mmCIF file of C-alpha atoms in Angstrom:
data_model
loop_
_atom_site.group_PDB
_atom_site.id
_atom_site.type_symbol
_atom_site.label_atom_id
_atom_site.label_comp_id
_atom_site.label_asym_id
_atom_site.label_seq_id
_atom_site.Cartn_x
_atom_site.Cartn_y
_atom_site.Cartn_z
ATOM 1 C CA ASP F 687 -7.292 84.104 107.532
ATOM 2 C CA THR F 688 -3.956 83.631 109.312
ATOM 3 C CA GLU F 689 -5.325 81.875 112.358
ATOM 4 C CA VAL F 690 -3.876 78.867 114.107
ATOM 5 C CA THR F 691 -6.012 77.553 116.941
ATOM 6 C CA GLN F 692 -4.859 75.496 119.920
ATOM 7 C CA THR F 693 -6.729 73.634 122.618
ATOM 8 C CA PRO F 694 -6.788 73.567 125.526
ATOM 9 C CA LYS F 695 -5.632 77.032 126.580
ATOM 10 C CA HIS F 696 -4.464 75.746 129.974
ATOM 11 C CA LEU F 697 -3.687 72.204 131.136
ATOM 12 C CA VAL F 698 -2.657 70.882 134.545
ATOM 13 C CA MET F 699 -1.594 67.258 134.674
ATOM 14 C CA GLY F 700 0.067 64.870 137.050
ATOM 15 C CA MET F 701 3.205 62.978 136.207
ATOM 16 C CA THR F 702 1.257 59.753 135.582
ATOM 17 C CA ASN F 703 -1.437 61.261 133.369
ATOM 18 C CA LYS F 704 -1.876 61.000 129.602
ATOM 19 C CA LYS F 705 -3.155 64.073 127.806
ATOM 20 C CA SER F 706 -3.105 65.547 124.297
ATOM 21 C CA LEU F 707 -2.648 69.030 122.886
ATOM 22 C CA LYS F 708 -4.434 69.919 119.657
ATOM 23 C CA CYS F 709 -3.658 72.400 116.904
ATOM 24 C CA GLU F 710 -5.616 73.315 113.770
ATOM 25 C CA GLN F 711 -5.013 75.603 110.798
ATOM 26 C CA HIS F 712 -7.032 76.256 107.642
ATOM 27 C CA MET F 713 -4.502 78.289 105.668
ATOM 28 C CA GLY F 714 -3.544 75.391 103.412
ATOM 29 C CA HIS F 715 -0.085 75.275 104.971
ATOM 30 C CA ARG F 716 1.704 71.961 104.518
ATOM 31 C CA ALA F 717 4.312 72.432 107.276
ATOM 32 C CA MET F 718 3.356 72.367 110.933
ATOM 33 C CA TYR F 719 5.530 72.777 114.013
ATOM 34 C CA TRP F 720 5.565 72.189 117.762
ATOM 35 C CA TYR F 721 7.620 74.506 119.972
ATOM 36 C CA LYS F 722 8.238 74.646 123.717
ATOM 37 C CA GLN F 723 8.735 78.042 125.336
ATOM 38 C CA LYS F 724 9.875 78.991 128.824
ATOM 39 C CA ALA F 725 9.142 82.431 130.276
ATOM 40 C CA LYS F 726 10.931 85.333 128.546
ATOM 41 C CA LYS F 727 12.898 82.918 126.319
ATOM 42 C CA PRO F 728 12.544 82.266 122.594
ATOM 43 C CA PRO F 729 10.552 79.242 121.401
ATOM 44 C CA GLU F 730 12.521 75.988 121.116
ATOM 45 C CA LEU F 731 11.669 73.780 118.144
ATOM 46 C CA MET F 732 10.489 70.263 119.015
ATOM 47 C CA PHE F 733 8.997 68.720 115.858
ATOM 48 C CA VAL F 734 8.333 69.588 112.223
ATOM 49 C CA TYR F 735 5.799 67.907 109.949
ATOM 50 C CA SER F 736 6.017 68.375 106.180
ATOM 51 C CA TYR F 737 3.168 67.015 104.059
ATOM 52 C CA GLU F 738 1.877 65.167 107.136
ATOM 53 C CA LYS F 739 5.167 63.343 107.612
ATOM 54 C CA LEU F 740 7.554 63.908 110.518
ATOM 55 C CA SER F 741 10.617 65.588 109.030
ATOM 56 C CA ILE F 742 12.435 66.951 112.071
ATOM 57 C CA ASN F 743 12.602 65.671 115.662
ATOM 58 C CA GLU F 744 14.927 67.837 117.720
ATOM 59 C CA SER F 745 15.921 64.978 120.047
ATOM 60 C CA VAL F 746 12.748 65.346 122.079
ATOM 61 C CA PRO F 747 12.156 62.753 124.872
ATOM 62 C CA SER F 748 9.740 59.962 123.951
ATOM 63 C CA ARG F 749 7.245 61.123 126.580
ATOM 64 C CA PHE F 750 6.238 63.641 123.875
ATOM 65 C CA SER F 751 4.631 61.958 120.865
ATOM 66 C CA PRO F 752 3.479 64.043 117.885
ATOM 67 C CA GLU F 753 0.814 63.050 115.391
ATOM 68 C CA CYS F 754 -0.452 64.667 112.198
ATOM 69 C CA PRO F 755 -3.808 63.078 111.268
ATOM 70 C CA ASN F 756 -4.306 65.322 108.219
ATOM 71 C CA SER F 757 -2.984 68.495 106.631
ATOM 72 C CA SER F 758 -4.976 70.745 108.996
ATOM 73 C CA LEU F 759 -4.470 69.026 112.328
ATOM 74 C CA LEU F 760 -1.512 68.451 114.596
ATOM 75 C CA ASN F 761 -1.556 66.709 117.964
ATOM 76 C CA LEU F 762 1.000 66.354 120.721
ATOM 77 C CA HIS F 763 0.432 63.379 123.017
ATOM 78 C CA LEU F 764 1.861 63.675 126.509
ATOM 79 C CA HIS F 765 2.651 60.833 128.894
ATOM 80 C CA ALA F 766 4.643 60.560 132.125
ATOM 81 C CA LEU F 767 5.824 64.151 131.995
ATOM 82 C CA GLN F 768 8.188 65.761 134.475
ATOM 83 C CA PRO F 769 7.713 69.071 136.330
ATOM 84 C CA GLU F 770 10.444 70.623 134.164
ATOM 85 C CA ASP F 771 8.190 70.042 131.143
ATOM 86 C CA SER F 772 5.917 72.808 132.414
ATOM 87 C CA ALA F 773 5.965 75.510 129.722
ATOM 88 C CA LEU F 774 3.972 77.227 126.996
ATOM 89 C CA TYR F 775 3.565 74.844 124.052
ATOM 90 C CA LEU F 776 3.160 76.584 120.724
ATOM 91 C CA CYS F 777 1.968 75.257 117.399
ATOM 92 C CA ALA F 778 2.876 77.010 114.150
ATOM 93 C CA SER F 779 2.317 76.507 110.449
ATOM 94 C CA SER F 780 3.896 77.732 107.231
ATOM 95 C CA GLN F 781 4.032 77.262 103.491
ATOM 96 C CA ILE F 782 6.714 74.893 102.252
ATOM 97 C CA GLN F 783 7.406 76.376 98.833
ATOM 98 C CA GLY F 784 9.005 79.787 98.502
ATOM 99 C CA TYR F 785 11.745 81.422 100.474
ATOM 100 C CA SER F 786 10.028 83.576 103.086
ATOM 101 C CA TYR F 787 9.330 80.679 105.515
ATOM 102 C CA GLU F 788 6.852 82.806 107.438
ATOM 103 C CA GLN F 789 5.493 80.888 110.408
ATOM 104 C CA TYR F 790 2.152 81.682 111.989
ATOM 105 C CA PHE F 791 1.785 80.763 115.645
ATOM 106 C CA GLY F 792 -1.205 79.717 117.674
ATOM 107 C CA PRO F 793 -1.973 81.215 121.106
ATOM 108 C CA GLY F 794 -0.331 78.303 122.893
ATOM 109 C CA THR F 795 -1.241 75.852 125.631
ATOM 110 C CA ARG F 796 0.047 76.690 129.103
ATOM 111 C CA LEU F 797 1.035 73.299 130.574
ATOM 112 C CA THR F 798 1.690 72.754 134.265
ATOM 113 C CA VAL F 799 2.979 69.359 135.414
ATOM 114 C CA THR F 800 2.457 68.660 139.117
ATOM 115 C CA THR C 240 25.585 76.312 113.773
ATOM 116 C CA GLN C 241 23.633 79.429 112.953
ATOM 117 C CA LEU C 242 23.231 81.932 115.786
ATOM 118 C CA LEU C 243 21.306 85.182 115.983
ATOM 119 C CA GLU C 244 22.439 87.674 118.619
ATOM 120 C CA GLN C 245 19.654 90.016 119.689
ATOM 121 C CA SER C 246 20.224 93.146 121.775
ATOM 122 C CA PRO C 247 19.339 94.595 124.121
ATOM 123 C CA GLN C 248 17.664 91.796 126.073
ATOM 124 C CA PHE C 249 15.727 94.196 128.312
ATOM 125 C CA LEU C 250 14.570 97.747 127.696
ATOM 126 C CA SER C 251 12.462 99.967 129.940
ATOM 127 C CA ILE C 252 11.590 103.396 128.539
ATOM 128 C CA GLN C 253 9.099 106.209 128.937
ATOM 129 C CA GLU C 254 6.201 106.752 126.582
ATOM 130 C CA GLY C 255 7.253 108.899 123.619
ATOM 131 C CA GLU C 256 10.885 107.750 123.503
ATOM 132 C CA ASN C 257 12.471 106.084 120.485
ATOM 133 C CA LEU C 258 14.306 102.763 120.556
ATOM 134 C CA THR C 259 16.160 100.334 118.313
ATOM 135 C CA VAL C 260 16.543 96.567 118.660
ATOM 136 C CA TYR C 261 19.300 94.751 116.802
ATOM 137 C CA CYS C 262 19.736 91.209 115.504
ATOM 138 C CA ASN C 263 23.175 90.194 114.251
ATOM 139 C CA SER C 264 24.625 86.998 112.854
ATOM 140 C CA SER C 265 27.642 85.740 110.962
ATOM 141 C CA SER C 266 25.288 83.600 108.842
ATOM 142 C CA VAL C 267 23.214 84.541 105.820
ATOM 143 C CA PHE C 268 19.467 84.006 106.123
ATOM 144 C CA SER C 269 16.897 83.490 103.371
ATOM 145 C CA SER C 270 14.548 85.792 105.230
ATOM 146 C CA LEU C 271 14.133 87.316 108.643
ATOM 147 C CA GLN C 272 10.957 87.710 110.616
ATOM 148 C CA TRP C 273 10.057 89.928 113.557
ATOM 149 C CA TYR C 274 7.444 88.841 116.074
ATOM 150 C CA ARG C 275 5.844 90.480 119.106
ATOM 151 C CA GLN C 276 4.584 88.319 121.934
ATOM 152 C CA GLU C 277 2.454 89.294 124.903
ATOM 153 C CA PRO C 278 2.514 87.252 128.141
ATOM 154 C CA GLY C 279 0.617 83.984 127.840
ATOM 155 C CA GLU C 280 0.028 84.398 124.099
ATOM 156 C CA GLY C 281 1.748 83.140 120.960
ATOM 157 C CA PRO C 282 4.153 85.269 118.913
ATOM 158 C CA VAL C 283 2.418 87.480 116.345
ATOM 159 C CA LEU C 284 4.203 88.019 113.046
ATOM 160 C CA LEU C 285 4.944 91.715 112.481
ATOM 161 C CA VAL C 286 6.969 91.625 109.268
ATOM 162 C CA THR C 287 9.117 89.471 107.001
ATOM 163 C CA VAL C 288 12.148 90.936 105.209
ATOM 164 C CA VAL C 289 13.644 89.030 102.323
ATOM 165 C CA THR C 290 15.838 91.286 100.183
ATOM 166 C CA GLY C 291 19.190 92.669 101.361
ATOM 167 C CA GLY C 292 18.860 96.370 102.198
ATOM 168 C CA GLU C 293 15.082 96.135 102.431
ATOM 169 C CA VAL C 294 13.242 98.606 104.664
ATOM 170 C CA LYS C 295 9.643 98.052 105.731
ATOM 171 C CA LYS C 296 7.440 100.321 107.796
ATOM 172 C CA LEU C 297 4.487 99.350 109.951
ATOM 173 C CA LYS C 298 3.023 102.546 111.455
ATOM 174 C CA ARG C 299 5.651 103.655 114.016
ATOM 175 C CA LEU C 300 7.813 100.545 113.486
ATOM 176 C CA THR C 301 10.613 100.489 110.905
ATOM 177 C CA PHE C 302 12.349 97.237 110.006
ATOM 178 C CA GLN C 303 15.592 96.969 108.079
ATOM 179 C CA PHE C 304 17.409 93.945 106.619
ATOM 180 C CA GLY C 305 21.166 94.292 106.208
ATOM 181 C CA ASP C 306 22.667 94.378 102.715
ATOM 182 C CA ALA C 307 24.355 90.997 103.297
ATOM 183 C CA ARG C 308 21.187 89.476 104.841
ATOM 184 C CA LYS C 309 23.031 88.727 108.087
ATOM 185 C CA ASP C 310 21.527 91.368 110.354
ATOM 186 C CA SER C 311 18.355 93.322 110.967
ATOM 187 C CA SER C 312 17.028 96.127 113.114
ATOM 188 C CA LEU C 313 13.674 97.229 114.478
ATOM 189 C CA HIS C 314 13.199 100.929 115.263
ATOM 190 C CA ILE C 315 10.160 102.167 117.174
ATOM 191 C CA THR C 316 9.343 105.868 117.059
ATOM 192 C CA ALA C 317 7.444 107.502 119.926
ATOM 193 C CA ALA C 318 6.860 104.267 121.846
ATOM 194 C CA GLN C 319 3.448 103.695 123.406
ATOM 195 C CA PRO C 320 2.488 101.485 126.401
ATOM 196 C CA GLY C 321 0.743 99.203 123.885
ATOM 197 C CA ASP C 322 4.173 98.419 122.384
ATOM 198 C CA THR C 323 5.111 96.569 125.592
ATOM 199 C CA GLY C 324 5.982 92.927 124.977
ATOM 200 C CA LEU C 325 8.653 90.443 123.982
ATOM 201 C CA TYR C 326 10.135 91.154 120.551
ATOM 202 C CA LEU C 327 11.690 88.210 118.729
ATOM 203 C CA CYS C 328 13.728 88.174 115.560
ATOM 204 C CA ALA C 329 13.986 84.887 113.672
ATOM 205 C CA GLY C 330 16.123 84.042 110.667
ATOM 206 C CA ALA C 331 15.031 81.332 108.250
ATOM 207 C CA ASP C 332 17.504 78.610 107.302
ATOM 208 C CA GLY C 333 17.096 78.337 103.545
ATOM 209 C CA ASN C 334 17.970 74.629 103.542
ATOM 210 C CA THR C 335 15.589 73.382 106.225
ATOM 211 C CA GLY C 336 13.057 76.189 106.650
ATOM 212 C CA LYS C 337 13.791 76.156 110.389
ATOM 213 C CA LEU C 338 13.653 79.467 112.212
ATOM 214 C CA ILE C 339 16.688 80.490 114.240
ATOM 215 C CA PHE C 340 15.463 82.767 117.016
ATOM 216 C CA GLY C 341 17.304 85.568 118.744
ATOM 217 C CA GLN C 342 17.201 85.620 122.540
ATOM 218 C CA GLY C 343 14.369 88.164 122.530
ATOM 219 C CA THR C 344 14.028 91.746 123.768
ATOM 220 C CA THR C 345 11.619 92.422 126.622
ATOM 221 C CA LEU C 346 10.300 95.961 126.133
ATOM 222 C CA GLN C 347 8.426 97.871 128.811
ATOM 223 C CA VAL C 348 6.989 101.270 127.905
ATOM 224 C CA LYS C 349 5.886 103.246 130.940
ATOM 225 C CA PRO C 350 3.098 105.842 130.663
#
């Protein structure tokens, strides 16, 4: 099973709302990632969690707040977003040991900020 | 800073034609992955190449990793409309595990 699930599939929120994106994997992967992707562009890394601890924050604004409650779950809390934050948000997971660093992506959440 | 140059960025061809997509870098990668992404969906992993000079085949798709592990190519034989999508190459940084993505190749195969 190489499935990463994400909910919701689509989200529309106002600039004053608070919402959360959820991601789940059951592959036993101990690294999980959040990416932001604009149309026809490659994914841009936002955060990396290794063994449930935040290991990389790519200078993401504080209106994005990640959380890793356990080894299978990853959340991204959103607050006071801007219209330019509208994008496809992707979650991914991978093994930590080894050298292939294969990442498996979820289907994404299409976020629109109005 | 590691960079991965992917070309071409856009490709529109007729069904049955062959094509090659290239990813080039001045940096060495621990591995290189190829993904295909359809609109509104997440990238799907097609293949991972790890060893310099490695060639892997997936039906009509042939993937090659350069001898020095700095470049890779994807060749599609007899393209089908179902091959349409965004193709992404991504090199793995052996120190951090981060993926360095190429700019992507948008492929359209017309029937």
